[in-house]
CSV table of C-alpha atoms and ligand atoms in Angstrom, one decimal:
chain,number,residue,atom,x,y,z
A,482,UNK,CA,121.0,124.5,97.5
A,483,UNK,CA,118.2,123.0,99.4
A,484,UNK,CA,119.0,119.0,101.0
A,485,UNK,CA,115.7,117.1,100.8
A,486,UNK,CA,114.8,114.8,103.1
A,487,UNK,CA,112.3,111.9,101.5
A,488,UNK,CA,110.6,109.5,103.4
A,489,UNK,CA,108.3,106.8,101.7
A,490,UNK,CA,105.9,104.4,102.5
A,491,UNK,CA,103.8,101.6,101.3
A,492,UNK,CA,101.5,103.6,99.5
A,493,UNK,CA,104.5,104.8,96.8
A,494,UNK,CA,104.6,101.3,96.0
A,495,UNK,CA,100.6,100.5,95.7
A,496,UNK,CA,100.1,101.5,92.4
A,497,UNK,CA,103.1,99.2,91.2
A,498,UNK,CA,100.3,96.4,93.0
A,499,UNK,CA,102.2,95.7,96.4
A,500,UNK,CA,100.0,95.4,99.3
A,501,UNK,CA,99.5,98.8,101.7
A,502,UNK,CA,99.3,97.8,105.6
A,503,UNK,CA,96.5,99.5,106.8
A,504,UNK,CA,93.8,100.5,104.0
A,505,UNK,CA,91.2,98.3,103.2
A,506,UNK,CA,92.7,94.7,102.2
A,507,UNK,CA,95.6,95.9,103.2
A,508,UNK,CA,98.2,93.1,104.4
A,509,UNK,CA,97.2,93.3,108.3
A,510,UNK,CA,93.5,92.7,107.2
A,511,UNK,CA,94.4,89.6,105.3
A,512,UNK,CA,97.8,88.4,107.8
A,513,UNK,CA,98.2,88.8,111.3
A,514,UNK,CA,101.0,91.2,112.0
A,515,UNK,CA,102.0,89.2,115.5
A,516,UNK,CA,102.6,86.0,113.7
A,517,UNK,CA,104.5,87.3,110.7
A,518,UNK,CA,106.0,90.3,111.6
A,519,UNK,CA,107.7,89.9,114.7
A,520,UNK,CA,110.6,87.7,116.7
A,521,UNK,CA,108.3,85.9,118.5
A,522,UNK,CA,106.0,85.0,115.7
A,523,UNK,CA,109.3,84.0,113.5
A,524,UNK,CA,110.8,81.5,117.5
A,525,UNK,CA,106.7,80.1,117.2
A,526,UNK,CA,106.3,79.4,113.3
A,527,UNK,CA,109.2,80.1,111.2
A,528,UNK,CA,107.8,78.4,107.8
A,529,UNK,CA,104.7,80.4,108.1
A,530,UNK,CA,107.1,83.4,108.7
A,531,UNK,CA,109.0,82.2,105.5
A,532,UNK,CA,106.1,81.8,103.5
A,533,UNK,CA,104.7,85.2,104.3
A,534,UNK,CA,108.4,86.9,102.6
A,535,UNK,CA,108.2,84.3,100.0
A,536,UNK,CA,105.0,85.7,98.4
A,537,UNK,CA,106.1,89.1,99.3
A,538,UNK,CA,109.7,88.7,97.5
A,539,UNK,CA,107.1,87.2,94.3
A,540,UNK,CA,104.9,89.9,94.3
A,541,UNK,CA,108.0,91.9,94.3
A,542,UNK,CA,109.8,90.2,91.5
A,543,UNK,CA,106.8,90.5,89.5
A,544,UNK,CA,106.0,94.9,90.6
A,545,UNK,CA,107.3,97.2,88.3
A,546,UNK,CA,108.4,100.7,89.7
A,547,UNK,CA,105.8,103.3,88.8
A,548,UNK,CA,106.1,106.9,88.1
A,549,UNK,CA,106.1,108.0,91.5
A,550,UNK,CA,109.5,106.1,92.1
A,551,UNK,CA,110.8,107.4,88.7
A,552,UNK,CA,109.7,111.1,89.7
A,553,UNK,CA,112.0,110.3,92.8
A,554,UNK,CA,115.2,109.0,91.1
A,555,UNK,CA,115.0,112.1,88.4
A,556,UNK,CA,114.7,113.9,91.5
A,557,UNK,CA,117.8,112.9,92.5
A,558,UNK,CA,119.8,113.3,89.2
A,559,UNK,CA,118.6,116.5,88.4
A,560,UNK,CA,118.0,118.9,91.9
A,561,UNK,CA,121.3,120.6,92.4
A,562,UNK,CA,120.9,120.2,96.3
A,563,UNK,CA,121.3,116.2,98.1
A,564,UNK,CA,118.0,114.3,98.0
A,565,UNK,CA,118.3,111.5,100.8
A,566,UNK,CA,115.4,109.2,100.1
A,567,UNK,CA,114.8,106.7,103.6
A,568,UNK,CA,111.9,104.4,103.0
A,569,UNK,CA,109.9,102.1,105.2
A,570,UNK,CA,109.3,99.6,102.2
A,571,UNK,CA,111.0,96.9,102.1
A,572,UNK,CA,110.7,96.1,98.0
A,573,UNK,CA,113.2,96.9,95.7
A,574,UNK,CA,111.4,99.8,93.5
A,575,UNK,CA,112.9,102.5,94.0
A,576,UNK,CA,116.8,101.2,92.9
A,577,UNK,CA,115.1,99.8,90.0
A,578,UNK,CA,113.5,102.9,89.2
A,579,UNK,CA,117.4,104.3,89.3
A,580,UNK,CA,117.0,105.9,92.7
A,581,UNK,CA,120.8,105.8,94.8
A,582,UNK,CA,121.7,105.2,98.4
A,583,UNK,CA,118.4,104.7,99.6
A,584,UNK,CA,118.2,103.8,103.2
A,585,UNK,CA,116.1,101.0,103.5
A,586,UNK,CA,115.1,101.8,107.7
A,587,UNK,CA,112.8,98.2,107.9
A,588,UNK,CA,115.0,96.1,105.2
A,589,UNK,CA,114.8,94.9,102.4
A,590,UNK,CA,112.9,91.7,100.7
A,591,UNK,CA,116.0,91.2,98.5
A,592,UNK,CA,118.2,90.7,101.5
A,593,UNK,CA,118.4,87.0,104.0
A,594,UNK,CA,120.4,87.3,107.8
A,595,UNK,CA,121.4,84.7,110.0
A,596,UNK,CA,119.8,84.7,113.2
A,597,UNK,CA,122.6,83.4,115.3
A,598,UNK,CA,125.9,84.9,113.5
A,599,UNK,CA,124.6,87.6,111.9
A,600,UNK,CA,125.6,87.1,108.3
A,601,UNK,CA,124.1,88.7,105.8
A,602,UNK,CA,123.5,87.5,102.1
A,603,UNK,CA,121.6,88.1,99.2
A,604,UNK,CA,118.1,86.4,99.8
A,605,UNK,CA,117.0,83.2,97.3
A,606,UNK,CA,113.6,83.7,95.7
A,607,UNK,CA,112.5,80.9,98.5
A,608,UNK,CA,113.4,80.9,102.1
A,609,UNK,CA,112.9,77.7,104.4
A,610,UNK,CA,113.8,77.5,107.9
A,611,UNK,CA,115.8,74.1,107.2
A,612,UNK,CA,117.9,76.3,104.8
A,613,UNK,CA,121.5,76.7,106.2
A,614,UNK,CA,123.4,79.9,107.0
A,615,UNK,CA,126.1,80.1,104.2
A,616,UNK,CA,128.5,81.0,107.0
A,617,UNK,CA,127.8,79.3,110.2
A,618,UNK,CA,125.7,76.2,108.7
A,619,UNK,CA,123.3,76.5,111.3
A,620,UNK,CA,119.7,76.5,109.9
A,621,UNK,CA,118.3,79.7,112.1
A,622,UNK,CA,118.0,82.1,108.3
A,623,UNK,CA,115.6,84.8,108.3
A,624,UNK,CA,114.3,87.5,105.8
A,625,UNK,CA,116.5,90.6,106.8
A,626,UNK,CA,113.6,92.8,107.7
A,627,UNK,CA,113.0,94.6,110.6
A,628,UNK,CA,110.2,93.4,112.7
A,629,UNK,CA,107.6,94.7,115.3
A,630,UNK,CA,110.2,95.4,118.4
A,631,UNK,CA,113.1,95.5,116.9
A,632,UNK,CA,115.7,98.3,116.2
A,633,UNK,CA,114.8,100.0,112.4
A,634,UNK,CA,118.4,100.2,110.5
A,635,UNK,CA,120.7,103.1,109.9
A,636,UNK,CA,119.0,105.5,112.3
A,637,UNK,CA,122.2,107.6,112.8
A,638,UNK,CA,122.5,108.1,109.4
A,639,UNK,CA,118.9,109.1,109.0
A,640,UNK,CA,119.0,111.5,111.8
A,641,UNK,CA,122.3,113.1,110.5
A,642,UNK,CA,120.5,113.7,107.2
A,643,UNK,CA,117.3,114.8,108.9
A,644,UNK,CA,119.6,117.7,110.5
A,645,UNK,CA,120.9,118.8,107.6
A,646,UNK,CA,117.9,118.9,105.5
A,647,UNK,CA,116.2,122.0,104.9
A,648,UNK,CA,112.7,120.1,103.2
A,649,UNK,CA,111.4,116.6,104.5
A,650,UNK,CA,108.8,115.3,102.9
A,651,UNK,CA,106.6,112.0,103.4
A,652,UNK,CA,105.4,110.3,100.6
A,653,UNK,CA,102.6,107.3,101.1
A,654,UNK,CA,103.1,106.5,104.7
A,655,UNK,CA,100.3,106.5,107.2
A,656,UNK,CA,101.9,107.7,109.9
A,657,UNK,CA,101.3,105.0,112.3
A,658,UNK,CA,104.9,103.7,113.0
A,659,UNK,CA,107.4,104.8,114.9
A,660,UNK,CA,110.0,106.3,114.4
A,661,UNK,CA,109.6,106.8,111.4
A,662,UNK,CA,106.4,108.8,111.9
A,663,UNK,CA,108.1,110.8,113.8
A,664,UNK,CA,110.3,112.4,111.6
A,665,UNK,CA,108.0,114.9,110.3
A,666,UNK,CA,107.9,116.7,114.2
A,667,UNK,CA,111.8,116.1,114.4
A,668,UNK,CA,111.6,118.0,111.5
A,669,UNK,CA,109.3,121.2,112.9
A,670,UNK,CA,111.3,121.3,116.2
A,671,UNK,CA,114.3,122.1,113.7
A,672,UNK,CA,112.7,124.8,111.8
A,673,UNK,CA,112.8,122.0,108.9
A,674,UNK,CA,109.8,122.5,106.0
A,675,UNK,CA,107.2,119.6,106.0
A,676,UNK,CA,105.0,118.6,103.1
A,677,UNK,CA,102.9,115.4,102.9
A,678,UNK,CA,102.0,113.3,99.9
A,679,UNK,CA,99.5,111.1,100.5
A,680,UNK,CA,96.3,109.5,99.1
A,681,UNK,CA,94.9,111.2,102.0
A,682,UNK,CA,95.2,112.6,105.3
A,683,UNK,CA,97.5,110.6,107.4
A,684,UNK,CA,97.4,110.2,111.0
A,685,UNK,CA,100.3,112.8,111.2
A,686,UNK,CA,99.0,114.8,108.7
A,687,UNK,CA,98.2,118.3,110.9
A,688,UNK,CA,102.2,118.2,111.5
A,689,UNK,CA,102.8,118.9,108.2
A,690,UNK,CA,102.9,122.2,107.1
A,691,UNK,CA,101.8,121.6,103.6
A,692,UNK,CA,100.5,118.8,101.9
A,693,UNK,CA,98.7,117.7,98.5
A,694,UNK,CA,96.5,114.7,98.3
A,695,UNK,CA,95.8,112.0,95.4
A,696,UNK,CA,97.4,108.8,94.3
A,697,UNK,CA,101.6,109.1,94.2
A,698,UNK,CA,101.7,108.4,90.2
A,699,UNK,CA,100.3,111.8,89.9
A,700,UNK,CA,100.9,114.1,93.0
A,701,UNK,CA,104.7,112.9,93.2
A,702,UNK,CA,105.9,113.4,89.2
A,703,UNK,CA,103.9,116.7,89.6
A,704,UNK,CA,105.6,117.8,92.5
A,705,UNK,CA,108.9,117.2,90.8
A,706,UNK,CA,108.4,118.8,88.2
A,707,UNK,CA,107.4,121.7,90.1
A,708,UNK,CA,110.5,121.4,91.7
A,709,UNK,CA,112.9,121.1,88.6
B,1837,APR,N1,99.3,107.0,96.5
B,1837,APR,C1,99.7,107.6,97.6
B,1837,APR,N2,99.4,107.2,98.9
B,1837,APR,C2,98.7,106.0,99.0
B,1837,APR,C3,98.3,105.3,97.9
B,1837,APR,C4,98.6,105.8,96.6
B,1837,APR,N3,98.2,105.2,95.4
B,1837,APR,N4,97.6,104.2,98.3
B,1837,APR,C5,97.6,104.3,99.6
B,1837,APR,N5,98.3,105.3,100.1
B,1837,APR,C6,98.6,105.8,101.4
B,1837,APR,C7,97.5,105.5,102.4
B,1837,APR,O1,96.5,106.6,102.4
B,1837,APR,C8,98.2,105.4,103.7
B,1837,APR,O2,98.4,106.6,104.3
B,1837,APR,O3,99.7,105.1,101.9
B,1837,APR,C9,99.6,104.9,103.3
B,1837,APR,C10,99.9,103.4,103.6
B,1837,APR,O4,99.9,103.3,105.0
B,1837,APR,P1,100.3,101.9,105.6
B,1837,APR,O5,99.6,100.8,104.9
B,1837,APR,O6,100.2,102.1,107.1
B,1837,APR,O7,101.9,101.7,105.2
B,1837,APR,P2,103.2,102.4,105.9
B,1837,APR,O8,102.8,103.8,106.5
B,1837,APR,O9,104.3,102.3,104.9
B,1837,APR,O10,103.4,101.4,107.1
B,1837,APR,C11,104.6,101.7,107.9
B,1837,APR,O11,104.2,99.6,109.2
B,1837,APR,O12,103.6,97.4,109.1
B,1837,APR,C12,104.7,98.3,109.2
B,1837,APR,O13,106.9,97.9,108.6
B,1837,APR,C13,105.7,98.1,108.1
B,1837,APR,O14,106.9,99.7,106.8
B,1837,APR,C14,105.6,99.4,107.3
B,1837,APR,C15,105.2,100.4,108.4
C-alpha cells in the first residue's frame, strides 16, 4: 500500500484563527522576523522574544483543530498504507485533532529548552527570561522552536520517510523556507508523486505535479475522502 508523505504549513492552521507568515497581516507584516525569530534577536531582547511565544502559546490554547487537521488524523487511522505527517507549525493542532507521530521539523509552542544545557521540558503558559532552567538553574530558557539559522529537527527521519514514500503532498505551506520547500523536488528526483493543497499557488507550486486550490477545511477533507 502506498506511504504518504504529508507536509503542512501555516495555512492548515489559519482557519482554526492562527496567524499565516506571509499573506496579508500575516505575522511578518505585524512582527519583525529578525528580532523574534532568530538567535540573535533572542542574545539582543529575550523578553520581547518571550513575549512574542507567549501570545503565540495563547492563541494556541485558545485554536481549535479544524477539519483539515481532522481529515489528516482519519487519514491516518483509516489508509492501509503509513501516512507520515512532518509540519512546519509549531501549534499543537494536529495531535489534538488525533493525528500520531507527527514530526514537528520547527518545534513546538508546547515545548521550553535550555539554552546552555540543553534540557528540555514541557513549556508554562508564560515564559520569562529570569525563569530558571529546571535542571541547570541557570536563567538562559527559551521556547523550543527552531529559528531563522538554525538546524530544523528530525531531518534524518524526514528524509528516511521522504524515500520511502510513494505520494508527498504539501498542505498550506508557501514554499518560501528551506528545507522544507524543498521536499517537493527531493520528491520528483525520486520518481515520488507531488500534489499541492494550497489556498493558492505557492512559490513552488510548478514542482508539483498536481494540485487543487481553496481553503484546507474543504480541499483537504475532500481529498481524503477521495482517498478512502
Ligand atoms: N487554506 C489553505 N492554505 C492557506 C489558507 C487556508 N485557509 N490560508 C493561507 N493558506 C496558504 C497561503 O496561500 C500560503 O501559501 O498557506 C501558506 C502560508 O504560507 P506562510 O505564511 O509562508 O507559512 P509557511 O509556509 O508555513 O511558513 C514556513 O516560515 O516563518 C517561517 O518557521 C516559519 O514554519 C514557518 C515557515
Amino acid at each position: 500500500m502506498t506511504h504518504i508523505l504529508i507536509l503542512t504549513g501555516a495555512g492548515i492552521s489559519a482557519e482554526s484563527g492562527l496567524g499565516t507568515f506571509r499573506d496579508k497581516d500575516g505575522l511578518w507584516t505585524q512582527y519583525d522576523l529578525e528580532e523574534v525569530a532568530t538567535p540573535e534577536g533572542f542574545a539582543r531582547n529575550p523578553a520581547l522574544v518571550h513575549d512574542f511565544y507567549n501570545a503565540r502559546r495563547a492563541n494556541c490554547l485558545e485554536a481549535q483543530p479544524n477539519a483539515a487537521h481532522a481529515a489528516l488524523a482519519r487519514l491516518q487511522r483509516a489508509h492501509k498504507g503509513h501516512v507520515t505527517i512532518v509540519t512546519q507549525n509549531v501549534d499543537d493542532l494536529h495531535e489534538r485533532a488525533g493525528a500520531k507521530d507527527v514530526i514537528h521539523m520547527h518545534g513546538e509552542l508546547q515545548g521550553a529548552l535550555c539554552a546552555a544545557c540543553d534540557h528540555r521540558w514541557p513549556a508554562p503558559r508564560v515564559m520569562s527570561p529570569d525563569a530558571p532552567c529546571p535542571s541547570c538553574d541557570t536563567p538562559s530558557t527559551r521556547p523550543d522552536i527552531v529559528w531563522f539559522g538554525e538546524m530544523p529537527y528530525r531531518m534524518e527521519d524526514i528524509y528516511t520517510a521522504l524515500g520511502d514514500a510513494d505520494l508527498f503532498v504539501a498542505i498550506g505551506t508557501s514554499g518560501n523556507v528551506y528545507p522544507a520547500a524543498g521536499f517537493v523536488m527531493e520528491a520528483r528526483a525520486m520518481g515520488i508523486a507531488t500534489l499541492e493543497l494550497n489556498l493558492e499557488p505557492s512559490d513552488t507550486a510548478s514542482a508539483f505535479e498536481d494540485a487543487r486550490f481553496g481553503p484546507a477545511t474543504q480541499v483537504v477533507p475532500a481529498w481524503v475522502e477521495e482517498l478512502l
